[in-house]
Amino acid sequence: MGPSFVIDRLEFKRNGIWYVRWLKGLVTFLVGHSKSGKSTAIETLLYPLGLKTTRVMPEVRSCEQIRLVFRVAGTRWQATRSGADPKARVLLKNLDRPEELEKALPVSSSKAGETTAGAFVQDLLGLPAAARGTTRLTLDSFYNTVMALRQKTIASEFLGGVPDASRVLAMEVILGLWNEGLAGLEKNASEAETQHRAARTALAQFRKLRDSGALTDPDATRAEYGSTRLPPSSGRTRLAY
């Protein structure tokens, strides 16, 4: 499990005035009838952390600024984000170390290697950036899988909008079942399987051309293909035709 995450207070600015909502206790229940604003409240609490896929409710967009003060492993942090401009940078400040400069991080990465606000918070919470194939976990993945509980049934509302691969991987990380070493082996196995399929396809095409007489010098073609696609330095075993 990762470090503790506790929300201290939510602040939002409207018409130049700051409003504060304190959250008391380690566990807070949001209850109310349908359409009473439970989902909007959850979105408002998590919006300053840099989420991208949030719908941005009208109540959130009407705020000039939204600020969340929270603690991770006892360290107090402050996250501030524009409600009117969801693409604006997120300001993150370590309140226990005032000498540190405030971080202005983008919601979406525009440069290679640039850290987004969501990625920073994800790392802060001890949630690894796990990946399996083309599926990569972001803070939004955990939000969509666990935090953003919808009304009605779990099957249609909670899990229905999340791709199975992302949901399964997120739950593995949350339950402590994801292992980076094993993930590396799975990636290697997947790449080897892809290379094997490509080699079998190439072999079938070569045999078809050879048997049809379309190749004037099959041995030369085979040697050329082997030298360009499977160099001796790669350490791979060449196929015997």
Short mmCIF file of C-alpha atoms in Angstrom, two decimals:
data_model
loop_
_atom_site.label_atom_id
_atom_site.label_comp_id
_atom_site.label_asym_id
_atom_site.label_seq_id
_atom_site.Cartn_x
_atom_site.Cartn_y
_atom_site.Cartn_z
CA MET A 1 0.00 0.00 0.00
CA GLY A 2 1.09 3.57 -0.65
CA PRO A 3 1.38 6.45 1.83
CA SER A 4 -1.67 7.88 3.57
CA PHE A 5 -3.71 10.49 1.72
CA VAL A 6 -5.86 12.87 3.76
CA ILE A 7 -7.79 15.88 2.46
CA ASP A 8 -7.74 18.82 4.90
CA ARG A 9 -9.83 21.42 3.11
CA LEU A 10 -11.21 22.60 -0.21
CA GLU A 11 -11.06 26.26 -1.19
CA PHE A 12 -12.71 27.83 -4.20
CA LYS A 13 -12.85 31.39 -5.48
CA ARG A 14 -15.94 32.98 -7.01
CA ASN A 15 -16.37 36.65 -7.89
CA GLY A 16 -13.09 37.44 -6.15
CA ILE A 17 -14.14 35.81 -2.86
CA TRP A 18 -12.52 32.67 -1.41
CA TYR A 19 -14.76 30.07 0.23
CA VAL A 20 -13.47 27.26 2.45
CA ARG A 21 -14.87 23.80 3.17
CA TRP A 22 -13.13 21.76 5.85
CA LEU A 23 -13.13 17.96 5.88
CA LYS A 24 -12.97 16.58 9.39
CA GLY A 25 -11.98 13.01 10.20
CA LEU A 26 -10.12 10.39 8.23
CA VAL A 27 -13.28 9.03 6.60
CA THR A 28 -15.97 11.18 5.00
CA PHE A 29 -19.21 9.86 3.52
CA LEU A 30 -21.03 11.76 0.79
CA VAL A 31 -24.71 10.89 0.90
CA GLY A 32 -27.75 12.28 -0.86
CA HIS A 33 -30.48 11.54 -3.35
CA SER A 34 -29.86 11.19 -7.08
CA LYS A 35 -28.69 14.41 -8.78
CA SER A 36 -27.94 16.03 -5.42
CA GLY A 37 -24.31 16.71 -6.41
CA LYS A 38 -22.29 13.82 -4.96
CA SER A 39 -20.35 13.23 -8.18
CA THR A 40 -19.78 16.97 -8.57
CA ALA A 41 -18.36 17.12 -5.04
CA ILE A 42 -15.94 14.27 -5.74
CA GLU A 43 -14.89 15.87 -9.01
CA THR A 44 -14.32 19.21 -7.29
CA LEU A 45 -12.13 17.60 -4.65
CA LEU A 46 -9.95 15.78 -7.17
CA TYR A 47 -9.98 18.32 -10.01
CA PRO A 48 -7.03 20.38 -8.61
CA LEU A 49 -4.80 17.30 -8.71
CA GLY A 50 -4.56 17.49 -12.49
CA LEU A 51 -7.16 15.04 -13.76
CA LYS A 52 -7.77 15.18 -17.53
CA THR A 53 -10.83 13.03 -18.17
CA THR A 54 -13.07 14.71 -15.63
CA ARG A 55 -16.19 16.17 -17.21
CA VAL A 56 -15.71 19.57 -15.54
CA MET A 57 -19.16 20.27 -14.16
CA PRO A 58 -20.67 23.78 -14.53
CA GLU A 59 -20.21 24.30 -10.79
CA VAL A 60 -16.49 23.65 -11.22
CA ARG A 61 -16.14 25.82 -14.32
CA SER A 62 -17.84 28.72 -12.52
CA CYS A 63 -14.95 28.91 -10.03
CA GLU A 64 -12.08 31.25 -10.80
CA GLN A 65 -9.71 29.07 -8.78
CA ILE A 66 -10.04 25.75 -6.95
CA ARG A 67 -7.52 24.82 -4.28
CA LEU A 68 -7.09 21.56 -2.40
CA VAL A 69 -4.98 21.24 0.75
CA PHE A 70 -4.07 17.65 1.51
CA ARG A 71 -1.52 15.53 3.33
CA VAL A 72 0.55 12.66 1.95
CA ALA A 73 2.42 10.65 4.58
CA GLY A 74 1.99 13.60 6.95
CA THR A 75 3.39 16.21 4.53
CA ARG A 76 1.00 19.04 3.65
CA TRP A 77 0.54 19.97 -0.01
CA GLN A 78 -1.51 22.60 -1.77
CA ALA A 79 -2.81 22.18 -5.33
CA THR A 80 -4.42 25.10 -7.18
CA ARG A 81 -6.10 24.99 -10.59
CA SER A 82 -8.24 27.29 -12.67
CA GLY A 83 -11.87 26.27 -12.89
CA ALA A 84 -12.59 28.37 -15.96
CA ASP A 85 -9.55 27.13 -17.91
CA PRO A 86 -9.06 23.35 -17.42
CA LYS A 87 -5.94 23.48 -19.62
CA ALA A 88 -4.15 25.96 -17.36
CA ARG A 89 -1.19 24.74 -15.33
CA VAL A 90 -1.66 23.24 -11.88
CA LEU A 91 0.26 24.95 -9.07
CA LEU A 92 1.63 22.52 -6.46
CA LYS A 93 3.23 23.75 -3.24
CA ASN A 94 4.82 21.84 -0.34
CA LEU A 95 3.42 23.77 2.63
CA ASP A 96 5.81 22.13 5.09
CA ARG A 97 8.81 23.38 3.11
CA PRO A 98 8.01 27.01 2.27
CA GLU A 99 11.53 27.56 0.96
CA GLU A 100 10.80 25.27 -1.99
CA LEU A 101 9.54 26.92 -5.16
CA GLU A 102 5.95 26.30 -6.21
CA LYS A 103 5.69 23.82 -9.09
CA ALA A 104 3.67 24.87 -12.14
CA LEU A 105 2.88 21.64 -13.97
CA PRO A 106 0.79 21.11 -17.12
CA VAL A 107 -2.38 19.05 -17.18
CA SER A 108 -1.34 17.48 -20.49
CA SER A 109 2.24 16.94 -21.61
CA SER A 110 3.31 18.95 -24.66
CA LYS A 111 6.99 18.00 -24.59
CA ALA A 112 8.77 14.66 -24.43
CA GLY A 113 9.72 13.82 -20.86
CA GLU A 114 7.63 16.65 -19.37
CA THR A 115 6.02 15.76 -16.04
CA THR A 116 2.30 16.45 -15.78
CA ALA A 117 0.51 17.42 -12.58
CA GLY A 118 -1.30 14.08 -12.55
CA ALA A 119 1.96 12.15 -12.94
CA PHE A 120 3.54 14.15 -10.09
CA VAL A 121 0.61 13.47 -7.77
CA GLN A 122 0.52 9.82 -8.83
CA ASP A 123 4.19 9.45 -7.88
CA LEU A 124 3.55 11.37 -4.65
CA LEU A 125 0.85 8.86 -3.72
CA GLY A 126 3.15 5.93 -4.44
CA LEU A 127 1.09 4.71 -7.40
CA PRO A 128 3.48 3.29 -10.02
CA ALA A 129 3.12 4.24 -13.68
CA ALA A 130 2.38 0.61 -14.53
CA ALA A 131 2.08 -0.44 -18.16
CA ARG A 132 0.97 -3.53 -20.05
CA GLY A 133 1.19 -3.40 -23.81
CA THR A 134 -0.43 -0.16 -24.95
CA THR A 135 -2.24 0.29 -21.63
CA ARG A 136 -0.53 2.77 -19.32
CA LEU A 137 -1.88 3.86 -15.97
CA THR A 138 -2.32 7.54 -15.19
CA LEU A 139 -4.01 9.29 -12.28
CA ASP A 140 -7.16 9.32 -14.41
CA SER A 141 -7.06 5.51 -14.61
CA PHE A 142 -7.31 5.22 -10.83
CA TYR A 143 -9.95 7.95 -10.69
CA ASN A 144 -12.13 6.22 -13.28
CA THR A 145 -11.64 2.78 -11.71
CA VAL A 146 -12.00 3.50 -8.01
CA MET A 147 -12.71 7.09 -7.02
CA ALA A 148 -15.46 8.20 -9.37
CA LEU A 149 -18.27 5.95 -8.15
CA ARG A 150 -21.41 6.60 -10.12
CA GLN A 151 -25.02 6.06 -9.21
CA LYS A 152 -27.12 3.10 -10.36
CA THR A 153 -25.30 -0.23 -10.78
CA ILE A 154 -21.57 -0.90 -10.57
CA ALA A 155 -21.59 -2.94 -13.77
CA SER A 156 -23.14 -0.28 -16.01
CA GLU A 157 -21.92 2.94 -14.41
CA PHE A 158 -18.77 2.23 -12.41
CA LEU A 159 -17.00 -0.23 -14.68
CA GLY A 160 -18.82 0.36 -17.94
CA GLY A 161 -16.90 3.48 -18.94
CA VAL A 162 -13.43 2.09 -18.26
CA PRO A 163 -11.57 -0.19 -20.72
CA ASP A 164 -11.11 -3.67 -19.28
CA ALA A 165 -7.32 -3.60 -19.70
CA SER A 166 -7.01 -0.31 -17.80
CA ARG A 167 -9.46 -1.39 -15.08
CA VAL A 168 -7.70 -4.73 -14.50
CA LEU A 169 -4.24 -3.14 -14.39
CA ALA A 170 -5.40 -0.39 -12.01
CA MET A 171 -6.93 -2.93 -9.64
CA GLU A 172 -3.74 -5.03 -9.72
CA VAL A 173 -1.72 -1.98 -8.66
CA ILE A 174 -4.20 -1.02 -5.92
CA LEU A 175 -4.28 -4.56 -4.52
CA GLY A 176 -0.49 -4.88 -4.68
CA LEU A 177 -0.58 -7.61 -7.34
CA TRP A 178 1.36 -5.75 -10.03
CA ASN A 179 5.06 -6.59 -10.16
CA GLU A 180 7.47 -4.55 -12.27
CA GLY A 181 9.81 -7.51 -12.89
CA LEU A 182 6.96 -9.75 -14.00
CA ALA A 183 5.61 -6.92 -16.19
CA GLY A 184 9.00 -6.79 -17.91
CA LEU A 185 8.89 -10.51 -18.62
CA GLU A 186 5.35 -10.19 -19.98
CA LYS A 187 6.52 -7.38 -22.28
CA ASN A 188 9.46 -9.48 -23.53
CA ALA A 189 7.18 -12.45 -24.13
CA SER A 190 4.71 -10.28 -26.06
CA GLU A 191 7.51 -8.84 -28.23
CA ALA A 192 8.93 -12.32 -28.88
CA GLU A 193 5.47 -13.56 -29.90
CA THR A 194 5.09 -10.63 -32.31
CA GLN A 195 8.51 -11.30 -33.84
CA HIS A 196 7.69 -14.99 -34.18
CA ARG A 197 4.45 -14.26 -36.02
CA ALA A 198 6.26 -11.85 -38.34
CA ALA A 199 8.95 -14.46 -39.05
CA ARG A 200 6.36 -17.16 -39.83
CA THR A 201 4.55 -14.79 -42.20
CA ALA A 202 7.80 -13.92 -43.97
CA LEU A 203 8.70 -17.60 -44.23
CA ALA A 204 5.33 -18.45 -45.76
CA GLN A 205 5.71 -15.66 -48.32
CA PHE A 206 9.23 -16.80 -49.20
CA ARG A 207 8.14 -20.41 -49.72
CA LYS A 208 5.22 -19.30 -51.86
CA LEU A 209 7.49 -17.27 -54.12
CA ARG A 210 10.08 -20.03 -54.25
CA ASP A 211 7.58 -22.74 -55.14
CA SER A 212 5.99 -20.56 -57.84
CA GLY A 213 9.37 -20.02 -59.47
CA ALA A 214 9.18 -16.25 -59.02
CA LEU A 215 12.59 -16.22 -57.33
CA THR A 216 15.54 -16.63 -59.67
CA ASP A 217 17.96 -17.25 -56.80
CA PRO A 218 16.13 -18.39 -53.62
CA ASP A 219 19.36 -18.95 -51.67
CA ALA A 220 20.60 -15.40 -52.33
CA THR A 221 17.23 -13.92 -51.38
CA ARG A 222 17.11 -15.96 -48.18
CA ALA A 223 20.64 -14.92 -47.23
CA GLU A 224 19.91 -11.25 -47.93
CA TYR A 225 16.73 -11.35 -45.86
CA GLY A 226 18.53 -13.01 -42.95
CA SER A 227 21.37 -10.49 -42.97
CA THR A 228 19.07 -7.46 -43.00
CA ARG A 229 16.35 -8.64 -40.61
CA LEU A 230 18.28 -10.88 -38.20
CA PRO A 231 21.89 -9.66 -37.89
CA PRO A 232 24.32 -12.03 -36.13
CA SER A 233 25.02 -9.36 -33.50
CA SER A 234 21.42 -9.44 -32.34
CA GLY A 235 21.93 -12.81 -30.69
CA ARG A 236 18.70 -14.18 -32.22
CA THR A 237 18.48 -17.61 -33.74
CA ARG A 238 17.83 -17.64 -37.48
CA LEU A 239 15.13 -19.83 -38.90
CA ALA A 240 16.18 -22.85 -40.96
CA TYR A 241 14.28 -22.97 -44.25
#
